[in-house]
XYZ file of C-alpha atoms in Angstrom:
608
model
C 67.155 176.723 56.278
C 65.073 173.669 55.387
C 66.671 170.734 53.690
C 64.563 171.452 50.578
C 66.192 174.890 50.375
C 69.724 173.529 50.593
C 71.885 173.114 47.529
C 72.452 169.465 46.494
C 76.035 169.529 47.816
C 74.844 170.883 51.170
C 72.186 168.206 51.425
C 74.727 165.497 50.766
C 77.054 166.987 53.384
C 74.205 166.953 55.908
C 73.513 163.300 55.224
C 77.205 162.430 55.544
C 77.321 164.264 58.855
C 74.421 162.154 60.062
C 76.598 159.091 59.462
C 75.577 155.507 60.135
C 72.139 156.323 61.598
C 71.149 157.981 58.317
C 72.306 154.930 56.350
C 70.262 152.666 58.615
C 67.197 154.899 58.374
C 67.419 154.930 54.578
C 67.785 151.163 54.431
C 64.813 150.546 56.714
C 62.604 153.037 54.900
C 63.483 151.417 51.596
C 62.682 147.972 52.972
C 59.357 149.120 54.349
C 58.142 151.572 51.737
C 60.507 151.491 48.751
C 57.743 150.261 46.435
C 55.202 152.806 47.655
C 54.366 155.535 45.111
C 54.922 158.221 47.756
C 58.386 156.991 48.767
C 60.357 159.989 47.485
C 58.020 162.391 49.266
C 58.403 160.334 52.434
C 62.189 160.575 52.271
C 62.170 164.295 51.651
C 59.686 164.936 54.433
C 61.666 162.931 56.986
C 64.920 164.653 55.992
C 63.291 168.042 56.466
C 61.807 166.990 59.802
C 65.126 165.720 61.133
C 66.936 168.896 60.147
C 64.215 171.098 61.616
C 64.243 169.295 64.956
C 68.039 169.189 65.065
C 68.358 172.935 64.463
C 65.598 173.872 66.923
C 66.828 171.661 69.766
C 67.190 173.636 73.009
C 70.856 174.018 74.100
C 70.129 172.536 77.525
C 68.993 169.297 75.928
C 72.402 168.592 74.446
C 74.055 167.665 77.776
C 72.629 164.117 77.943
C 73.535 163.654 74.271
C 77.149 164.622 74.931
C 77.293 162.338 77.981
C 75.901 159.512 75.888
C 78.482 160.046 73.129
C 81.512 160.718 75.338
C 82.034 158.470 78.359
C 81.086 154.852 79.067
C 77.614 154.189 77.835
C 75.338 155.160 80.699
C 72.804 152.637 79.503
C 75.185 149.866 80.556
C 75.717 151.147 84.100
C 74.065 149.299 86.980
C 71.613 151.126 89.204
C 69.377 152.835 86.637
C 66.346 152.593 88.918
C 63.034 153.340 87.159
C 59.916 154.403 89.057
C 56.574 153.946 87.262
C 53.120 155.206 88.213
C 49.914 156.862 87.062
C 50.189 160.601 87.656
C 46.601 160.960 88.860
C 47.103 158.041 91.271
C 50.471 159.401 92.511
C 49.555 162.992 93.352
C 47.043 164.200 90.802
C 49.141 166.469 88.574
C 52.554 166.979 87.026
C 53.123 169.723 89.579
C 52.462 167.139 92.285
C 55.352 165.057 90.957
C 57.685 168.002 91.414
C 56.430 168.355 94.980
C 57.631 164.800 95.670
C 61.014 165.117 93.963
C 62.824 164.625 97.264
C 60.865 161.441 97.940
C 61.928 160.074 94.571
C 65.562 161.108 94.992
C 65.709 159.528 98.449
C 64.463 156.301 96.879
C 67.361 156.420 94.430
C 65.236 156.926 91.319
C 67.188 157.668 88.127
C 64.315 157.468 85.664
C 60.706 158.530 86.108
C 58.126 156.748 83.999
C 54.639 158.220 84.325
C 52.096 156.007 82.581
C 50.102 157.657 79.752
C 49.790 161.405 80.232
C 49.018 162.490 76.667
C 45.465 163.705 76.157
C 43.103 160.716 76.206
C 39.580 160.388 74.905
C 36.795 161.416 77.314
C 35.391 158.727 79.593
C 36.900 155.258 79.478
C 40.340 155.539 77.865
C 41.874 152.196 78.880
C 43.879 153.972 81.561
C 45.040 156.652 79.138
C 46.078 154.249 76.378
C 43.445 155.655 73.993
C 45.151 158.886 72.940
C 43.116 161.707 71.414
C 46.047 164.127 70.943
C 49.759 163.252 71.023
C 50.762 166.910 71.335
C 48.701 167.768 74.388
C 48.820 166.614 78.002
C 45.708 165.295 79.724
C 44.302 168.615 81.006
C 43.495 167.008 84.353
C 47.230 166.511 84.862
C 48.732 169.711 83.458
C 49.960 170.943 80.105
C 52.942 170.603 77.789
C 54.721 173.563 79.374
C 54.380 171.783 82.714
C 55.893 168.615 81.272
C 58.795 170.567 79.799
C 59.431 172.310 83.122
C 59.233 169.013 85.024
C 61.665 167.317 82.643
C 64.081 170.229 82.956
C 63.895 170.295 86.757
C 64.296 166.539 87.101
C 67.216 166.506 84.684
C 68.952 168.901 87.064
C 68.486 166.264 89.781
C 69.860 163.487 87.591
C 66.445 162.019 86.794
C 65.257 161.427 83.224
C 61.621 161.281 82.108
C 60.282 158.321 80.127
C 56.884 158.697 78.455
C 54.445 156.212 77.039
C 53.857 156.630 73.333
C 50.879 154.555 72.260
C 52.127 153.811 68.762
C 49.782 150.995 67.692
C 46.473 152.822 67.914
C 44.710 156.107 68.519
C 41.432 156.928 70.177
C 38.375 156.931 67.918
C 38.177 160.636 68.766
C 41.682 161.480 67.483
C 41.711 164.144 64.736
C 42.960 161.561 62.234
C 40.044 159.253 63.011
C 37.584 162.155 62.966
C 38.787 163.085 59.479
C 38.619 159.451 58.382
C 35.014 159.165 59.549
C 34.236 162.395 57.702
C 35.376 160.705 54.478
C 38.859 162.205 53.976
C 40.654 159.563 51.860
C 44.073 160.563 53.225
C 43.072 159.770 56.781
C 40.908 156.779 55.957
C 44.182 155.154 54.937
C 45.590 155.826 58.412
C 43.373 152.997 59.660
C 42.288 149.563 58.447
C 38.660 149.004 57.503
C 37.253 145.773 56.080
C 33.941 145.993 54.249
C 33.208 142.272 53.812
C 32.163 140.381 56.992
C 33.621 137.209 55.485
C 36.961 138.984 55.199
C 36.707 139.958 58.867
C 36.035 136.344 59.828
C 39.012 135.144 57.785
C 41.383 137.526 59.553
C 39.885 136.784 62.974
C 40.551 133.066 62.593
C 44.281 133.674 63.049
C 44.174 136.443 65.648
C 44.414 136.090 69.433
C 41.977 138.074 71.563
C 43.682 140.400 74.020
C 40.535 141.051 76.059
C 38.222 138.144 75.216
C 35.781 138.918 78.044
C 35.530 142.719 77.948
C 36.340 143.375 74.270
C 36.128 140.166 72.204
C 37.353 140.194 68.636
C 39.735 142.489 66.798
C 37.277 144.467 64.651
C 34.511 146.953 65.411
C 31.708 147.889 62.987
C 31.545 151.598 62.208
C 28.873 152.939 59.870
C 30.794 156.115 59.044
C 33.800 154.052 57.950
C 31.575 151.737 55.921
C 32.795 148.514 57.465
C 34.690 146.977 60.347
C 37.609 148.980 61.780
C 40.614 147.084 63.145
C 40.562 147.426 66.951
C 42.981 144.964 68.569
C 42.225 146.172 72.092
C 39.020 148.091 72.846
C 36.439 149.292 70.276
C 37.437 152.914 70.887
C 41.137 152.168 70.114
C 41.663 152.175 66.349
C 44.776 150.398 65.071
C 47.002 152.488 62.825
C 47.925 151.278 59.341
C 51.725 151.197 59.233
C 51.653 149.900 55.657
C 50.921 153.569 54.923
C 54.252 155.468 55.144
C 52.430 158.619 56.268
C 51.589 156.848 59.551
C 55.248 156.013 60.170
C 56.223 159.627 59.489
C 53.469 160.973 61.780
C 54.600 158.829 64.705
C 58.246 159.731 64.148
C 57.206 163.380 64.283
C 55.455 162.697 67.616
C 58.635 161.152 69.055
C 60.821 164.020 67.854
C 58.358 166.625 69.146
C 58.239 165.098 72.627
C 62.024 164.632 72.725
C 62.269 168.343 72.006
C 60.269 168.951 75.192
C 62.959 167.248 77.238
C 61.590 163.687 77.309
C 64.578 161.314 77.481
C 62.889 158.000 76.832
C 59.860 156.390 75.241
C 58.009 153.217 76.111
C 56.657 151.944 72.802
C 53.282 150.627 73.887
C 51.881 147.558 72.080
C 54.829 147.543 69.675
C 54.365 143.890 68.578
C 51.069 144.730 66.853
C 52.272 147.396 64.396
C 52.151 145.328 61.183
C 49.310 143.175 59.888
C 49.755 140.136 57.648
C 47.028 137.713 56.640
C 47.463 134.175 57.893
C 49.416 135.226 61.001
C 48.599 136.401 64.522
C 49.621 139.892 63.312
C 52.171 140.113 66.082
C 55.940 140.501 65.777
C 56.056 140.597 61.987
C 59.498 141.408 60.483
C 58.329 144.898 59.557
C 57.684 145.677 63.228
C 61.384 145.367 63.968
C 62.289 147.464 60.910
C 59.973 150.228 62.097
C 61.605 150.256 65.524
C 65.113 150.264 64.010
C 64.104 153.177 61.760
C 62.783 155.184 64.722
C 65.967 154.423 66.655
C 68.146 155.601 63.765
C 66.149 158.828 63.315
C 66.283 159.633 67.028
C 70.030 158.928 67.056
C 70.498 161.718 64.517
C 68.600 164.318 66.536
C 68.596 163.049 70.144
C 71.205 160.289 70.606
C 70.634 160.055 74.371
C 66.938 159.211 74.041
C 66.151 155.613 74.994
C 63.496 153.320 73.532
C 61.787 150.604 75.574
C 59.872 147.778 73.912
C 56.610 146.974 75.636
C 56.508 143.498 74.139
C 54.844 140.994 76.455
C 55.612 138.073 74.183
C 57.716 134.928 74.076
C 61.461 135.507 74.322
C 62.127 134.617 70.680
C 59.798 137.425 69.637
C 61.139 139.942 72.146
C 64.859 139.630 71.382
C 64.612 141.122 67.862
C 63.244 144.335 69.376
C 66.818 145.025 70.485
C 67.721 145.159 66.803
C 68.919 142.610 64.323
C 71.243 144.143 61.710
C 70.930 147.588 63.346
C 70.222 149.012 66.831
C 66.608 148.843 67.942
C 65.204 149.349 71.418
C 67.643 149.989 74.227
C 65.534 148.034 76.706
C 62.694 145.555 76.757
C 60.493 144.368 79.593
C 61.834 141.125 81.036
C 58.341 139.741 81.272
C 59.347 136.089 81.264
C 61.696 136.417 84.246
C 59.161 138.501 86.187
C 56.405 135.947 85.710
C 58.741 133.056 86.454
C 59.770 134.610 89.776
C 56.155 134.515 90.938
C 55.847 130.910 89.767
C 59.000 129.988 91.673
C 57.710 131.725 94.783
C 54.432 129.786 94.610
C 56.259 126.460 94.347
C 59.138 127.228 96.673
C 61.285 125.938 93.837
C 63.616 128.054 91.686
C 63.448 125.819 88.614
C 61.258 127.956 86.366
C 63.090 131.185 87.271
C 66.430 129.507 86.538
C 65.180 128.563 83.067
C 64.031 132.062 82.249
C 67.149 133.826 83.512
C 69.247 131.481 81.369
C 67.068 132.262 78.357
C 67.235 136.017 79.006
C 71.036 135.892 78.821
C 70.628 135.626 75.045
C 70.151 139.404 74.838
C 72.643 141.057 72.491
C 75.519 143.208 73.683
C 74.469 146.793 74.307
C 70.876 145.820 75.103
C 69.370 145.812 78.570
C 66.423 144.206 80.285
C 63.940 146.235 82.271
C 63.604 143.981 85.309
C 60.442 144.277 87.357
C 58.282 142.625 90.000
C 54.900 144.107 89.035
C 53.495 146.770 86.736
C 50.117 148.290 85.819
C 49.157 145.273 83.684
C 48.148 141.735 84.567
C 50.585 138.932 85.280
C 50.322 136.767 82.129
C 51.060 133.117 82.801
C 50.648 132.179 79.139
C 53.914 134.043 78.441
C 55.711 131.067 80.065
C 54.101 128.494 77.777
C 57.428 127.674 76.058
C 59.089 126.889 79.391
C 56.436 125.348 81.631
C 53.703 122.773 81.234
C 50.008 123.714 81.024
C 49.631 122.103 84.443
C 52.273 124.428 85.901
C 50.613 127.480 84.395
C 47.221 126.439 85.692
C 48.576 125.720 89.164
C 50.248 129.148 89.404
C 47.161 130.907 88.105
C 45.006 129.207 90.718
C 47.544 129.803 93.474
C 47.561 133.566 92.963
C 43.798 133.554 92.781
C 43.971 132.425 96.407
C 43.115 128.750 95.948
C 44.402 126.000 98.221
C 47.342 126.657 100.542
C 48.001 130.038 99.012
C 49.508 133.077 100.701
C 48.348 135.344 97.856
C 45.499 137.839 97.622
C 45.365 138.122 93.849
C 42.484 137.749 91.464
C 42.139 135.850 88.198
C 41.806 137.908 85.015
C 40.656 137.053 81.516
C 42.629 134.990 79.010
C 42.481 133.982 75.374
C 40.967 130.648 74.419
C 43.251 127.775 75.337
C 45.210 129.751 77.927
C 45.020 130.055 81.686
C 43.697 133.152 83.451
C 46.167 135.925 84.108
C 46.503 137.426 87.579
C 45.766 140.890 88.922
C 47.045 142.289 92.202
C 49.656 144.514 93.806
C 52.971 142.854 94.607
C 52.381 143.261 98.355
C 48.993 141.564 98.031
C 50.356 138.734 95.917
C 52.974 138.268 98.645
C 50.223 138.156 101.313
C 50.886 141.408 103.173
C 47.198 141.991 104.032
C 47.268 138.866 106.175
C 50.526 139.639 107.958
C 51.865 143.202 107.962
C 54.672 142.429 110.401
C 57.866 144.090 109.102
C 59.804 140.884 109.675
C 57.002 138.571 108.581
C 57.109 136.258 105.596
C 55.033 138.508 103.259
C 57.389 141.470 103.701
C 60.359 139.172 103.223
C 58.857 137.761 100.016
C 58.451 141.256 98.603
C 61.991 142.319 99.507
C 63.341 139.043 98.109
C 61.803 139.669 94.696
C 63.168 143.192 94.543
C 66.610 141.966 95.640
C 66.597 139.594 92.662
C 65.543 142.142 90.030
C 68.092 144.642 91.321
C 70.833 142.016 91.136
C 70.094 140.987 87.547
C 71.784 142.706 84.631
C 69.647 145.567 83.344
C 67.550 148.302 84.915
C 65.374 147.617 87.979
C 61.866 149.056 87.980
C 59.836 149.951 91.070
C 56.065 150.036 90.671
C 54.455 152.835 92.666
C 53.598 151.786 96.201
C 55.711 148.651 96.370
C 58.283 150.614 98.353
C 55.764 151.031 101.203
C 53.794 147.786 100.766
C 50.726 149.335 99.155
C 48.065 146.647 98.701
C 45.092 146.085 96.392
C 42.533 148.800 95.694
C 39.251 146.963 96.222
C 37.336 150.243 95.771
C 37.912 150.174 92.015
C 34.725 148.114 91.651
C 32.666 151.081 92.913
C 33.808 153.347 90.065
C 31.811 152.770 86.841
C 34.749 153.823 84.653
C 37.122 151.369 86.335
C 34.873 148.523 87.404
C 34.860 146.915 83.942
C 38.632 146.310 84.017
C 40.040 144.130 86.792
C 43.537 145.556 86.359
C 42.450 148.581 88.393
C 42.817 146.285 91.406
C 46.539 147.010 91.246
C 46.321 150.694 90.322
C 45.622 152.219 93.748
C 45.959 155.794 94.894
C 49.284 156.520 96.516
C 48.806 156.525 100.278
C 50.951 159.418 101.441
C 50.014 158.814 105.074
C 51.530 155.347 104.792
C 54.503 156.805 102.953
C 55.085 159.112 105.905
C 55.345 156.042 108.127
C 58.593 155.151 106.343
C 60.143 157.473 108.929
C 58.717 155.383 111.788
C 61.378 152.968 112.927
C 60.237 149.352 112.862
C 57.130 149.914 110.740
C 56.622 147.724 107.689
C 56.745 150.868 105.561
C 60.115 151.808 107.035
C 61.533 148.325 106.505
C 60.347 148.091 102.898
C 61.429 151.612 101.960
C 64.826 151.174 103.591
C 65.283 147.899 101.720
C 64.547 149.609 98.381
C 66.969 152.415 99.198
C 69.672 149.947 100.186
C 69.142 147.873 97.052
C 69.510 150.977 94.917
C 72.704 151.992 96.705
C 74.133 148.499 96.432
C 73.370 148.074 92.747
C 74.975 151.437 91.925
C 78.016 150.425 93.979
C 78.497 147.439 91.672
C 79.870 149.858 89.085
C 82.785 150.935 91.290
C 83.308 147.351 92.420
C 83.831 146.326 88.798
C 80.850 143.970 88.563
C 79.342 143.589 85.108
C 78.007 141.070 82.641
C 74.941 138.940 82.122
C 73.287 136.973 84.886
C 74.020 133.284 84.349
C 72.314 130.673 86.576
C 74.381 128.293 88.641
C 73.697 125.436 91.057
C 74.202 125.808 94.798
C 72.541 122.632 96.010
C 68.959 123.078 97.179
C 66.339 123.399 94.380
C 64.615 126.165 96.345
C 67.593 128.471 95.811
C 67.764 130.718 92.780
C 71.439 131.424 92.109
C 73.134 133.371 89.356
C 76.547 134.884 88.735
C 77.699 137.967 86.865
C 81.392 137.592 86.151
C 82.444 139.641 83.120
C 84.030 142.427 85.166
C 86.968 142.829 87.500
C 84.969 141.207 90.292
C 82.322 138.529 90.324
C 78.842 138.753 91.818
C 76.886 135.752 93.068
C 73.242 136.282 93.984
C 71.585 133.536 96.018
C 67.881 133.757 96.860
C 65.796 131.282 98.832
C 62.391 131.051 97.143
C 60.933 128.957 99.969
C 59.635 129.404 103.520
C 62.197 126.986 104.990
C 65.864 127.368 105.902
C 68.126 125.911 103.227
C 71.769 124.907 103.004
C 74.110 126.195 100.297
C 77.043 124.756 98.427
C 78.753 127.878 97.158
C 80.737 127.859 93.890
C 84.509 127.986 94.017
C 85.858 131.374 95.030
C 82.787 132.544 96.922
C 83.279 130.866 100.294
C 84.893 134.009 101.741
C 83.093 136.532 99.522
C 81.617 139.669 101.050
C 77.837 140.103 101.298
C 77.390 143.640 99.987
C 73.735 143.723 101.039
C 73.364 142.089 104.449
C 69.622 142.720 104.207
C 68.013 139.314 104.497
C 68.252 138.922 108.272
C 67.886 135.681 110.152
C 70.545 132.980 110.000
C 73.913 134.577 109.141
C 75.695 131.279 108.545
C 77.395 131.666 105.140
C 76.272 128.166 104.192
C 72.596 128.662 105.037
C 69.756 130.942 103.985
C 66.684 131.655 106.130
C 63.179 131.585 104.647
C 63.111 134.034 101.722
C 66.676 135.038 102.542
C 69.182 136.251 99.963
C 72.757 137.435 99.594
C 74.801 139.383 97.083
C 78.288 137.940 97.354
C 81.147 139.789 95.648
C 84.449 138.036 95.085
C 87.563 138.977 93.124
């Protein structure tokens, strides 16, 4: 029975049963679209959609929901290791992922995050981020039945699937855009077109170019649309008009549809850009956070276990509201500031900048979690640290990872907006210098393990980027592929080297050492739950400025992580109560003196 067919009393009973999430959804919809002439139709349509998806939900999908509602919130537990990759770079197809399920389980993966797999436009699709059809899988990778089967099989192994949903824009070839270009007024209002070039110039004066070298400007002329279409990223990626409530409803339907296929999490790509307002950068407007809170509330009615991740590579003050302000928002957000700061600290051999960012990140609200990472598929954006470091610092780090001066790194500078410093491309192993020294006990391998030891020890979920577990380095061959050569980020999107992965079984190889370290880190971080360790990471001082130190002490036992960001041996002055604490990792090697750390050494000390 649809909600339209229900008697008024039945409809009210349904809404009451939906509880607080329904109240939140109603409030956010009213705030966003209450003055829109189609508001009542919007409400009725969303009610009907929620009921339809709730009643058609497969029985097997309810288990994670019940777990989420019953016991301790699984989102708070340590050890939720996420593994992220491009499917075609990993093993070609969704079926290939299933073939490597044992590999992933042995690595301790709890969440699998394939980068965009929904059907992209033909040719250049910005790595799949130009979606032509949200309800189909890229045919090169498989189909929707294959995704559903994969999600079901992985769920049986305790692994959830997180998908990218590109919510800010569609491909120019999407059916909505095709209809808009054909003159359909309904779909023309799904996008933003400016007819007056002077109007375009006025908007552009406040906007920040994302790709100033390869795709300058935020508008693209289109004769069929009769003006300039808003295209924040590439000309073939058309921004959606979220001032139109039909767009909100369409994207909610996409999320509910995919959740019904067994997807347990969504990375909301480019979320900061969803709302446009003249006179601003059109990033992180208040309505953006309302939209996210509304999606969260709707999903909580139908699929309460589904997680939302904010892909918001912004300053901390703009990221924190994605967790929700007066209502729950995203469950996780990328801890971009800490990630970038760790590389800056490693370049300087000084923990100062990382200490600042970890302290700032502790401002997250209760119930929210950081997604902590070392590298990902995107560039390393130094400008994201502008509120915490001087322009000279940013410039020095950018140059360092471009290989200038006394650098150990094999990175490459990327484009930047006017007034900023170039970002950096490169695999983590290359930025750590592994091409120049592949010794399993050498400094590059120790740098890489050090960074992963830190992100596993922080509060939140640790993410492993494909290949870091075996020291996969840069893909210089990207420049020979016409579809990839135009975008320098393909430097750090290599093919998985399964021959190298096999060498993880070869004792003493760098692959074995790195893989074993990742496995041990995963085991140790999950063990923190039984040890009673919890709480935010809070920086502390242990003497030498090269040492990054933080404590987590809200649980029954306290954790102190100490990490030497330099290539020299350092002395420690441990806080009270940690002198006789147990190192639950014992991974860093070298000097075992409790008051000293070897180059790039670290310890996880647990005390009562």
